């Protein structure tokens, strides 16, 4: 009984020491956090959403607050995939010895494929996570993630461009997220990441204007956790591929709930921004929380809430 | 950056909508004037970034304006209470650039960091002048704190109820200086940049998600590309800044 509980999990052949992965957009390209703690304790991490061309993103202010979390309308600021490969990945290599998750954004099917193809050649990249919450510029700006057909098309294009495992990161703003997940699986996806942020907004009563320059933005933080958990639970029943669960996770207990709903691994997002040591703290806390709930091997609880 | 718990020693109103909080705790992450702390407040998800007015080995002083629910909550905190702070954030002002007689220009909520800046410059043997601007007499603060350090202080008020009637730029015109440092609202910066005759450093603010460079919430376009106000700033050299016209 004194043996340390097993936190190792397998994500499409990627062996992770634990299921804790900082989410894209909340951890930069890793090295900012390496100044705070040894980030090699992480299972992996998902780097800042990267597009083919460099992007500044939306005008500021692009952050707002709400009681259960925050909203952001960053708009995929990033230096572009070439600069990521030339500058960011070598910098990261100095402080992170494990495989990283490459988060890819795009505004056309071709852009996703071109970006994924370049990242396919990077040895440091363990898997590719495709953000399909972006607007499709060739289809009136509708998000790829709200249409089964568009999500499947991106999946097929990225799968053709890389031999690495491909995880499709789903938007909760779709009418039926389980249908989108199934469409991605049928199109060849190796896994599902979910959920991206929920579209929301805030208005300042003093100015009578939206707080963010872009008016609307993505809601994340502990307030979305029950929604994310429910969606992971629903998608787990529809697909056979692994799920990385995320959305408001802030504690080791949240991690266990998310895995019971069906997640193989989890991502921590907004919590990194208010509590910069949260991933380290959750990793340290997890063995004690596992003992508390009688868990010796974490991978055995994946989808456990569906039994019976 | 460090994360640590501070103890509130005092928290008093010093001018209209303006409070001074003294805290004791680990200040070892601060290296320069013009840096800030990011403060966790019960009931608020995001931390509140507040510029540091002054610090020493044992604690720090924050002077802040009540501009929203977070700072209003902060103004009600009592001595003895504990606060979780991220410290040593931002680049701060570079006093090596100052020359012999630097000018400090600040408006409204931008005045506090000028105290530690003036203290540092004076310790380096420089002759410091400050112009601090407010809307009206009831809002004036930090004048005495700066004078006590040996700073030649000019105060302006827009309505003329205290000091020189007008704006900081009205006083600046007749002053000689080797370099300038400024902290205040954007409209003040737009006026300053048309008046100044030297290079200088501007301190910017923006709504922040994290305060330490992770979220890209507070980005600004500069002549050397996109920068994060929280991490690469908040202080930027005048030559770096791209001035955009005010939003309609």
Coordinates of C-alpha atoms in Angstrom, one line a residue:
Chain A
X1 CA 0.0 0.0 0.0
X2 CA 3.0 2.3 0.5
X3 CA 3.9 2.1 -3.2
X4 CA 3.6 5.4 -5.0
X5 CA 0.4 5.5 -7.1
X6 CA 1.0 5.2 -10.8
X7 CA 0.3 8.5 -12.7
X8 CA 1.7 7.4 -16.1
X9 CA -0.6 7.4 -19.1
X10 CA -0.2 6.6 -22.8
X11 CA -1.4 9.1 -25.3
X12 CA -1.3 7.5 -28.8
X13 CA 2.1 6.0 -28.1
X14 CA 3.4 9.1 -26.2
X15 CA 4.3 8.0 -22.7
X16 CA 3.5 10.7 -20.2
X17 CA 4.8 10.7 -16.6
X18 CA 1.4 12.2 -15.6
X19 CA -1.6 13.5 -17.4
X20 CA -1.0 17.2 -16.6
X21 CA -0.5 19.4 -19.7
X22 CA -0.6 23.2 -19.7
X23 CA -3.1 24.3 -22.3
X24 CA -2.2 26.3 -25.4
X25 CA -2.2 30.0 -25.0
X26 CA -1.6 30.0 -21.3
X27 CA 2.0 28.8 -21.2
X28 CA 3.6 30.6 -24.1
X29 CA 6.4 28.5 -25.6
X30 CA 7.2 27.2 -22.2
X31 CA 10.4 29.0 -21.3
X32 CA 8.6 31.8 -19.3
X33 CA 7.5 29.1 -16.8
X34 CA 10.9 27.4 -16.8
X35 CA 12.1 30.5 -14.9
X36 CA 9.5 29.5 -12.2
X37 CA 9.9 25.8 -11.9
X38 CA 11.4 22.8 -13.7
X39 CA 8.8 22.2 -16.4
X40 CA 10.2 18.7 -17.0
X41 CA 7.8 17.6 -14.3
X42 CA 4.9 18.1 -16.7
X43 CA 3.4 15.3 -18.7
X44 CA 3.8 17.5 -21.7
X45 CA 2.6 21.0 -22.7
X46 CA 0.7 22.5 -25.6
X47 CA 2.4 25.5 -27.1
X48 CA 0.9 28.8 -28.1
X49 CA -1.4 28.4 -31.1
X50 CA 0.7 28.8 -34.2
X51 CA -0.4 29.8 -37.7
X52 CA 1.5 29.9 -41.0
X53 CA 2.0 33.7 -41.0
X54 CA 2.9 35.8 -38.0
X55 CA -0.1 37.5 -36.3
X56 CA -0.5 40.3 -33.9
X57 CA -4.1 39.3 -33.1
X58 CA -7.0 41.5 -32.1
X59 CA -6.8 45.1 -30.8
X60 CA -6.6 45.6 -27.0
X61 CA -8.2 45.5 -24.5
X62 CA -8.5 41.8 -25.1
X63 CA -8.9 40.5 -21.6
X64 CA -12.0 40.7 -19.3
X65 CA -13.0 39.2 -16.1
X66 CA -16.1 37.4 -14.7
X67 CA -16.7 35.7 -11.3
X68 CA -16.0 32.2 -12.6
X69 CA -13.1 33.1 -14.7
X70 CA -12.0 35.3 -17.6
X71 CA -12.6 36.1 -21.2
X72 CA -9.9 36.6 -23.9
X73 CA -9.9 37.8 -27.4
X74 CA -6.2 37.5 -28.1
X75 CA -6.8 36.5 -31.7
X76 CA -4.0 34.0 -32.1
X77 CA -1.0 36.3 -31.6
X78 CA 2.1 34.3 -32.7
X79 CA 5.3 34.8 -34.6
X80 CA 4.3 32.3 -37.4
X81 CA 5.4 28.7 -37.8
X82 CA 8.8 29.5 -39.4
X83 CA 9.9 31.7 -36.4
X84 CA 8.5 29.1 -34.0
X85 CA 10.6 26.4 -35.5
X86 CA 13.7 28.6 -35.8
X87 CA 13.5 30.5 -32.5
X88 CA 11.0 29.2 -30.0
X89 CA 11.6 25.4 -30.3
X90 CA 15.4 25.7 -29.8
X91 CA 14.8 27.9 -26.8
X92 CA 12.3 25.5 -25.4
X93 CA 14.7 22.5 -25.9
X94 CA 17.1 24.0 -23.4
X95 CA 14.5 23.8 -20.6
X96 CA 12.1 20.9 -21.7
X97 CA 13.5 17.5 -22.6
X98 CA 10.1 15.9 -23.3
X99 CA 7.9 15.9 -26.4
X100 CA 5.7 19.0 -26.8
X101 CA 2.2 19.3 -28.3
X102 CA 2.2 21.6 -31.3
X103 CA -1.1 23.6 -31.4
X104 CA -1.9 24.7 -34.9
X105 CA -4.5 27.3 -36.0
X106 CA -5.5 28.3 -39.5
X107 CA -7.9 30.3 -41.6
X108 CA -8.1 27.9 -44.5
X109 CA -7.8 24.1 -44.9
X110 CA -4.5 24.7 -46.8
X111 CA -3.1 26.8 -44.1
X112 CA -3.6 24.1 -41.4
X113 CA -2.0 21.5 -43.7
X114 CA 1.0 23.7 -44.5
X115 CA 1.7 24.5 -40.9
X116 CA 1.3 20.9 -39.8
X117 CA 3.6 19.7 -42.5
X118 CA 6.4 22.0 -41.3
X119 CA 5.9 20.9 -37.7
X120 CA 5.9 17.3 -38.7
X121 CA 9.6 17.6 -39.3
X122 CA 10.3 18.8 -35.7
X123 CA 11.6 16.0 -33.6
X124 CA 10.5 17.8 -30.4
X125 CA 6.9 17.7 -31.5
X126 CA 5.1 14.6 -30.1
X127 CA 1.7 15.3 -31.4
X128 CA -0.3 17.9 -33.3
X129 CA -3.3 19.6 -31.8
X130 CA -5.5 21.3 -34.3
X131 CA -7.5 24.3 -33.1
X132 CA -10.7 24.3 -35.3
X133 CA -12.3 27.2 -33.5
X134 CA -10.8 29.6 -36.0
X135 CA -13.1 31.3 -38.6
X136 CA -12.9 29.9 -42.1
X137 CA -12.1 32.9 -44.3
X138 CA -13.3 31.0 -47.4
X139 CA -16.7 30.3 -45.9
X140 CA -18.0 33.6 -44.5
X141 CA -15.9 33.3 -41.4
X142 CA -17.8 30.5 -39.9
X143 CA -15.7 28.5 -37.5
X144 CA -14.4 25.1 -38.8
X145 CA -15.4 23.7 -35.5
X146 CA -19.2 24.2 -35.8
X147 CA -19.6 22.1 -39.0
X148 CA -19.0 18.3 -39.2
X149 CA -18.1 18.7 -42.8
X150 CA -15.5 21.5 -42.3
X151 CA -14.0 19.7 -39.2
X152 CA -13.6 16.5 -41.2
X153 CA -12.0 18.3 -44.1
X154 CA -9.4 19.9 -41.8
X155 CA -8.8 16.6 -40.2
X156 CA -8.2 14.8 -43.5
X157 CA -5.9 17.6 -44.7
X158 CA -3.8 17.6 -41.5
X159 CA -3.6 13.8 -41.4
X160 CA -2.2 13.8 -45.0
X161 CA 0.4 16.4 -43.9
X162 CA 1.9 14.6 -40.9
X163 CA 2.7 11.2 -39.6
X164 CA 2.4 12.4 -36.0
X165 CA -0.8 11.7 -34.0
X166 CA -3.4 14.4 -34.7
X167 CA -5.8 15.7 -32.0
X168 CA -8.6 17.9 -33.1
X169 CA -9.4 20.6 -30.5
X170 CA -13.1 21.1 -30.5
X171 CA -15.2 24.2 -29.9
X172 CA -18.0 24.0 -27.4
X173 CA -19.9 26.6 -29.5
X174 CA -21.0 23.8 -31.9
X175 CA -24.6 22.7 -31.7
X176 CA -23.7 19.0 -31.2
X177 CA -20.1 18.6 -30.1
X178 CA -20.3 14.8 -30.1
X179 CA -21.3 14.8 -33.8
X180 CA -18.2 17.0 -34.6
X181 CA -16.0 14.6 -32.6
X182 CA -17.4 11.6 -34.5
X183 CA -16.9 13.4 -37.8
X184 CA -13.2 14.0 -36.8
X185 CA -12.7 10.4 -35.8
X186 CA -14.3 9.1 -39.1
X187 CA -11.9 11.5 -41.0
X188 CA -8.9 9.8 -39.3
X189 CA -8.2 11.9 -36.2
X190 CA -6.1 10.1 -33.6
X191 CA -7.7 12.0 -30.7
X192 CA -9.9 14.8 -29.5
X193 CA -8.9 17.8 -27.3
X194 CA -11.8 19.5 -25.7
X195 CA -13.1 22.1 -24.9
X196 CA -11.9 25.4 -26.3
X197 CA -13.3 28.5 -24.7
X198 CA -17.0 29.4 -24.7
X199 CA -18.0 32.5 -26.6
X200 CA -19.0 35.3 -24.2
X201 CA -18.8 39.0 -23.5
X202 CA -18.8 41.8 -20.8
X203 CA -20.2 45.3 -21.0
X204 CA -18.9 48.2 -18.9
X205 CA -22.0 50.0 -17.5
X206 CA -19.9 53.2 -17.1
X207 CA -19.0 53.5 -20.8
X208 CA -22.0 51.4 -22.0
X209 CA -19.6 49.6 -24.3
X210 CA -18.2 46.1 -24.5
X211 CA -15.1 45.7 -22.3
X212 CA -13.0 44.1 -25.0
X213 CA -12.2 45.9 -28.3
X214 CA -13.2 42.7 -30.2
X215 CA -16.6 42.9 -28.2
X216 CA -16.7 39.1 -27.8
X217 CA -14.1 36.6 -26.5
X218 CA -13.6 33.1 -25.1
X219 CA -14.7 32.3 -21.6
X220 CA -12.5 30.0 -19.6
X221 CA -11.8 29.3 -15.9
X222 CA -13.5 27.3 -13.2
X223 CA -17.0 28.4 -14.3
X224 CA -16.8 26.3 -17.4
X225 CA -15.7 23.1 -15.7
X226 CA -19.1 21.5 -15.4
X227 CA -19.8 22.3 -19.1
X228 CA -16.5 20.8 -20.2
X229 CA -17.0 17.7 -18.0
X230 CA -20.4 17.1 -19.4
X231 CA -19.1 17.5 -23.0
X232 CA -16.2 15.1 -22.5
X233 CA -18.6 12.6 -20.9
X234 CA -20.9 12.8 -24.0
X235 CA -18.0 12.6 -26.5
X236 CA -16.5 9.6 -24.7
X237 CA -19.7 7.7 -25.4
X238 CA -19.5 8.5 -29.1
X239 CA -15.9 8.0 -30.0
X240 CA -13.2 5.4 -29.5
X241 CA -10.1 7.6 -29.8
X242 CA -8.5 9.2 -26.7
X243 CA -9.7 12.6 -25.3
X244 CA -7.6 15.3 -23.7
X245 CA -10.1 17.0 -21.4
X246 CA -9.9 20.7 -20.4
X247 CA -12.0 23.6 -19.3
X248 CA -11.6 25.2 -15.9
X249 CA -9.5 22.5 -14.3
X250 CA -8.0 24.0 -11.2
X251 CA -7.2 21.1 -8.8
X252 CA -6.2 17.4 -8.6
X253 CA -9.8 16.5 -7.8
X254 CA -10.9 18.2 -11.1
X255 CA -8.3 16.1 -12.9
X256 CA -9.8 12.9 -11.5
X257 CA -13.4 14.0 -12.3
X258 CA -12.3 14.8 -15.9
X259 CA -10.6 11.4 -16.3
X260 CA -13.7 9.6 -14.9
X261 CA -15.7 11.4 -17.5
X262 CA -13.5 9.9 -20.2
X263 CA -10.3 12.0 -20.6
X264 CA -7.0 10.1 -21.0
X265 CA -5.0 13.3 -20.2
X266 CA -6.0 16.8 -19.1
X267 CA -5.0 20.4 -19.9
X268 CA -4.8 23.2 -17.4
X269 CA -5.5 26.6 -19.0
X270 CA -6.7 29.8 -17.3
X271 CA -5.5 28.6 -13.9
X272 CA -1.8 29.0 -15.0
X273 CA -2.5 32.8 -15.5
X274 CA -3.7 33.5 -12.0
X275 CA -1.7 30.8 -10.2
X276 CA 1.6 30.4 -12.1
X277 CA 2.6 27.3 -10.0
X278 CA -0.7 25.5 -10.4
X279 CA 0.5 22.7 -12.7
X280 CA 3.4 21.9 -10.3
X281 CA 1.1 22.0 -7.4
X282 CA -1.5 19.7 -9.0
X283 CA 1.3 17.2 -9.9
X284 CA 2.5 17.2 -6.3
X285 CA -1.1 16.9 -5.0
X286 CA -2.3 14.2 -7.4
X287 CA -0.8 11.2 -5.6
X288 CA -2.5 12.2 -2.3
X289 CA -5.8 12.8 -4.1
X290 CA -5.5 9.4 -5.8
X291 CA -5.0 7.7 -2.4
X292 CA -7.9 9.6 -1.0
X293 CA -10.2 8.1 -3.7
X294 CA -8.6 4.7 -3.6
X295 CA -6.8 5.0 -7.0
X296 CA -3.6 3.1 -7.5
X297 CA -3.3 3.5 -11.2
X298 CA -4.6 6.6 -12.8
X299 CA -5.1 5.2 -16.3
X300 CA -7.6 2.7 -14.8
X301 CA -10.1 5.4 -14.0
X302 CA -10.4 6.8 -17.6
X303 CA -14.1 6.8 -18.4
X304 CA -14.9 5.2 -15.1
X305 CA -18.0 7.2 -14.6
X306 CA -19.6 5.4 -17.5
X307 CA -19.5 2.0 -15.9
X308 CA -22.7 0.5 -14.6
Chain B
X1 CA 9.1 36.9 -10.5
X2 CA 8.2 35.5 -7.1
X3 CA 4.9 34.5 -5.5
X4 CA 4.6 35.2 -1.8
X5 CA 2.3 36.3 1.0
X6 CA 2.5 39.9 2.3
X7 CA 1.0 41.4 5.4
X8 CA -1.0 44.7 5.2
X9 CA 0.5 47.2 7.7
X10 CA -1.7 50.1 6.8
X11 CA -4.2 51.1 4.1
X12 CA -5.3 54.7 4.2
X13 CA -7.1 57.2 2.0
X14 CA -4.6 59.9 1.0
X15 CA -6.6 61.8 -1.7
X16 CA -9.9 61.5 -3.6
X17 CA -10.3 57.9 -4.7
X18 CA -6.7 57.3 -3.9
X19 CA -5.3 54.9 -1.2
X20 CA -1.8 54.1 0.2
X21 CA -1.2 50.6 1.3
X22 CA 2.0 49.6 3.1
X23 CA 2.9 45.9 3.0
X24 CA 5.6 43.8 4.6
X25 CA 7.0 40.7 2.8
X26 CA 9.7 39.4 0.5
X27 CA 10.6 42.1 -2.0
X28 CA 13.7 40.4 -3.3
X29 CA 12.3 40.0 -6.8
X30 CA 12.2 43.8 -7.4
X31 CA 15.2 45.2 -9.1
X32 CA 14.1 48.6 -10.6
X33 CA 11.7 51.4 -10.1
X34 CA 8.6 51.2 -12.3
X35 CA 8.0 47.5 -11.8
X36 CA 4.7 46.2 -10.5
X37 CA 3.0 43.6 -8.3
X38 CA 0.0 41.4 -9.3
X39 CA -2.3 41.0 -6.4
X40 CA -4.8 38.2 -5.7
X41 CA -8.0 39.5 -4.2
X42 CA -10.7 37.2 -2.7
X43 CA -13.7 36.9 -5.0
X44 CA -11.9 38.1 -8.1
X45 CA -10.5 35.7 -10.7
X46 CA -7.8 37.8 -12.2
X47 CA -5.1 39.4 -10.2
X48 CA -4.8 43.2 -10.1
X49 CA -1.6 44.7 -11.4
X50 CA -0.5 47.7 -9.3
X51 CA 2.7 49.7 -9.8
X52 CA 5.0 49.8 -6.9
X53 CA 5.5 53.3 -5.4
X54 CA 8.4 52.4 -3.2
X55 CA 10.1 49.4 -1.7
X56 CA 12.9 48.4 0.6
X57 CA 14.2 45.0 1.9
X58 CA 11.3 44.6 4.3
X59 CA 8.3 45.7 2.3
X60 CA 6.6 47.9 -0.2
X61 CA 4.2 50.8 -0.7
X62 CA 1.4 50.7 -3.2
X63 CA -0.6 53.9 -4.0
X64 CA -3.6 53.0 -6.1
X65 CA -6.8 54.7 -7.4
X66 CA -10.2 53.0 -6.9
X67 CA -11.1 52.6 -10.6
X68 CA -13.3 49.5 -10.4
X69 CA -14.7 46.7 -8.1
X70 CA -11.2 45.2 -7.5
X71 CA -9.5 48.3 -6.3
X72 CA -12.6 49.3 -4.3
X73 CA -12.5 45.9 -2.5
X74 CA -8.7 46.5 -2.0
X75 CA -9.4 49.9 -0.4
X76 CA -11.5 48.2 2.3
X77 CA -8.8 45.8 3.5
X78 CA -7.6 46.2 7.0
X79 CA -4.1 46.1 8.6
X80 CA -3.1 42.6 9.6
X81 CA -4.7 41.1 6.5
X82 CA -2.7 38.9 4.1
X83 CA -2.3 39.3 0.4
X84 CA -0.9 36.9 -2.2
X85 CA 1.4 38.9 -4.6
X86 CA 3.4 38.1 -7.7
X87 CA 6.4 40.4 -7.3
X88 CA 9.2 41.8 -9.5
X89 CA 7.0 42.0 -12.6
X90 CA 7.9 44.1 -15.6
X91 CA 11.1 45.8 -16.8
X92 CA 11.0 49.1 -14.9
X93 CA 12.7 52.4 -15.7
X94 CA 16.3 52.4 -16.7
X95 CA 18.1 55.1 -14.7
X96 CA 21.3 54.7 -16.6
X97 CA 19.7 56.7 -19.4
X98 CA 18.8 59.7 -17.3
X99 CA 21.8 62.1 -17.8
X100 CA 22.5 64.7 -15.2
X101 CA 19.1 66.4 -14.8
X102 CA 16.2 64.1 -15.7
X103 CA 12.5 65.2 -15.7
X104 CA 9.8 63.0 -14.3
X105 CA 6.3 63.7 -15.7
X106 CA 3.2 62.0 -14.2
X107 CA -0.5 62.4 -14.3
X108 CA -3.2 61.1 -12.0
X109 CA -2.8 57.4 -11.3
X110 CA 0.7 57.5 -12.9
X111 CA 2.4 59.4 -10.1
X112 CA 3.2 56.5 -7.6
X113 CA 6.2 54.9 -9.4
X114 CA 7.9 58.3 -9.6
X115 CA 8.7 58.1 -5.9
X116 CA 11.1 55.1 -6.1
X117 CA 12.4 56.4 -9.5
X118 CA 13.2 59.8 -7.9
X119 CA 14.8 58.1 -4.9
X120 CA 17.0 56.0 -7.1
X121 CA 18.0 58.9 -9.4
X122 CA 18.9 61.1 -6.4
X123 CA 20.9 58.3 -4.9
X124 CA 22.8 58.2 -8.1
X125 CA 23.6 61.9 -7.7
X126 CA 21.2 63.3 -10.3
X127 CA 19.3 66.5 -10.1
X128 CA 15.6 65.6 -10.4
X129 CA 12.6 67.7 -11.5
X130 CA 9.1 66.4 -11.5
X131 CA 5.9 67.7 -13.0
X132 CA 2.8 66.0 -11.6
X133 CA -0.7 66.7 -12.9
X134 CA -4.1 66.2 -11.5
X135 CA -7.7 67.3 -12.3
X136 CA -8.3 69.2 -9.1
X137 CA -6.9 70.0 -5.6
X138 CA -8.7 67.1 -3.8
X139 CA -6.8 64.6 -6.0
X140 CA -3.3 65.8 -5.3
X141 CA -0.9 63.4 -3.6
X142 CA 2.8 62.5 -3.5
X143 CA 3.9 66.2 -3.7
X144 CA 5.4 66.1 -0.2
X145 CA 6.9 62.6 -0.6
X146 CA 8.8 63.9 -3.7
X147 CA 9.8 67.2 -2.1
X148 CA 11.2 65.4 0.9
X149 CA 13.5 63.4 -1.4
X150 CA 14.9 66.7 -2.7
X151 CA 13.0 66.8 -6.0
X152 CA 12.1 70.1 -7.5
X153 CA 8.3 69.5 -7.8
X154 CA 5.7 71.3 -9.9
X155 CA 2.0 70.5 -9.5
X156 CA -0.6 71.3 -12.1
X157 CA -4.4 71.0 -11.8
X158 CA -6.7 71.2 -14.8
X159 CA -9.2 73.4 -13.0
X160 CA -6.5 75.6 -11.3
X161 CA -7.7 74.7 -7.8
X162 CA -4.1 73.9 -6.8
X163 CA -0.6 74.7 -8.2
X164 CA -0.3 75.8 -11.8
X165 CA -3.6 75.9 -13.7
X166 CA -3.4 73.7 -16.8
X167 CA -1.6 70.5 -17.8
X168 CA 1.9 69.0 -17.2
X169 CA 2.9 70.2 -20.7
X170 CA 2.2 73.8 -19.8
X171 CA 5.1 73.6 -17.2
X172 CA 7.4 71.3 -19.2
X173 CA 7.8 73.9 -21.9
X174 CA 10.0 76.2 -19.8
X175 CA 12.1 73.4 -18.2
X176 CA 15.6 72.2 -19.1
X177 CA 16.3 68.4 -18.8
X178 CA 18.6 65.7 -20.0
X179 CA 16.0 62.9 -20.4
X180 CA 12.4 62.3 -19.3
X181 CA 10.5 59.5 -17.6
X182 CA 6.7 59.5 -17.7
X183 CA 3.7 57.5 -16.4
X184 CA 0.1 58.5 -16.9
X185 CA -2.9 58.3 -19.3
X186 CA -2.5 58.1 -23.1
X187 CA -4.0 61.5 -23.8
X188 CA -1.2 63.0 -21.6
X189 CA 1.4 61.0 -23.6
X190 CA 0.1 62.3 -26.8
X191 CA 0.5 65.9 -25.5
X192 CA 3.9 65.1 -24.0
X193 CA 5.4 63.7 -27.1
X194 CA 4.7 66.9 -29.0
X195 CA 6.3 69.0 -26.2
X196 CA 9.4 67.0 -25.2
X197 CA 12.9 67.9 -26.6
X198 CA 14.8 64.8 -25.5
X199 CA 14.5 61.0 -25.6
X200 CA 12.6 59.4 -22.7
X201 CA 10.8 56.4 -21.3
X202 CA 7.0 55.9 -21.2
X203 CA 5.3 53.4 -18.9
X204 CA 2.2 51.8 -20.4
X205 CA -0.8 50.0 -18.9
X206 CA -3.4 47.6 -20.3
X207 CA -5.8 45.0 -19.1
X208 CA -3.7 42.0 -18.2
X209 CA -4.5 38.3 -17.9
X210 CA -1.4 37.0 -16.2
X211 CA 1.1 39.9 -15.7
X212 CA 4.1 37.8 -16.4
X213 CA 4.2 37.2 -20.2
X214 CA 2.2 34.0 -20.7
X215 CA -1.2 35.0 -22.1
X216 CA -0.4 37.8 -24.7
X217 CA -3.4 39.8 -23.4
X218 CA -1.6 43.1 -23.1
X219 CA 0.4 43.2 -26.4
X220 CA 1.5 46.4 -28.0
X221 CA 3.0 47.0 -31.5
X222 CA 6.5 48.6 -31.3
X223 CA 9.1 49.4 -33.9
X224 CA 10.8 46.1 -33.0
X225 CA 7.7 44.0 -33.3
X226 CA 4.9 43.0 -30.9
X227 CA 5.8 43.3 -27.2
X228 CA 4.0 42.4 -24.0
X229 CA 3.4 45.4 -21.8
X230 CA 3.6 43.1 -18.7
X231 CA 6.9 41.4 -19.5
X232 CA 8.8 43.4 -22.1
X233 CA 7.4 46.6 -20.6
X234 CA 5.6 48.3 -19.0
X235 CA 8.4 50.8 -19.7
X236 CA 9.3 51.5 -23.4
X237 CA 11.9 53.8 -24.9
X238 CA 10.4 56.8 -26.8
X239 CA 12.1 55.6 -30.0
X240 CA 10.4 52.2 -29.8
X241 CA 6.8 53.4 -29.6
X242 CA 4.4 53.5 -32.5
X243 CA 1.8 56.2 -31.7
X244 CA -1.6 55.4 -32.9
X245 CA -4.4 58.0 -33.2
X246 CA -7.1 57.7 -30.5
X247 CA -9.9 55.3 -31.2
X248 CA -13.1 57.1 -32.3

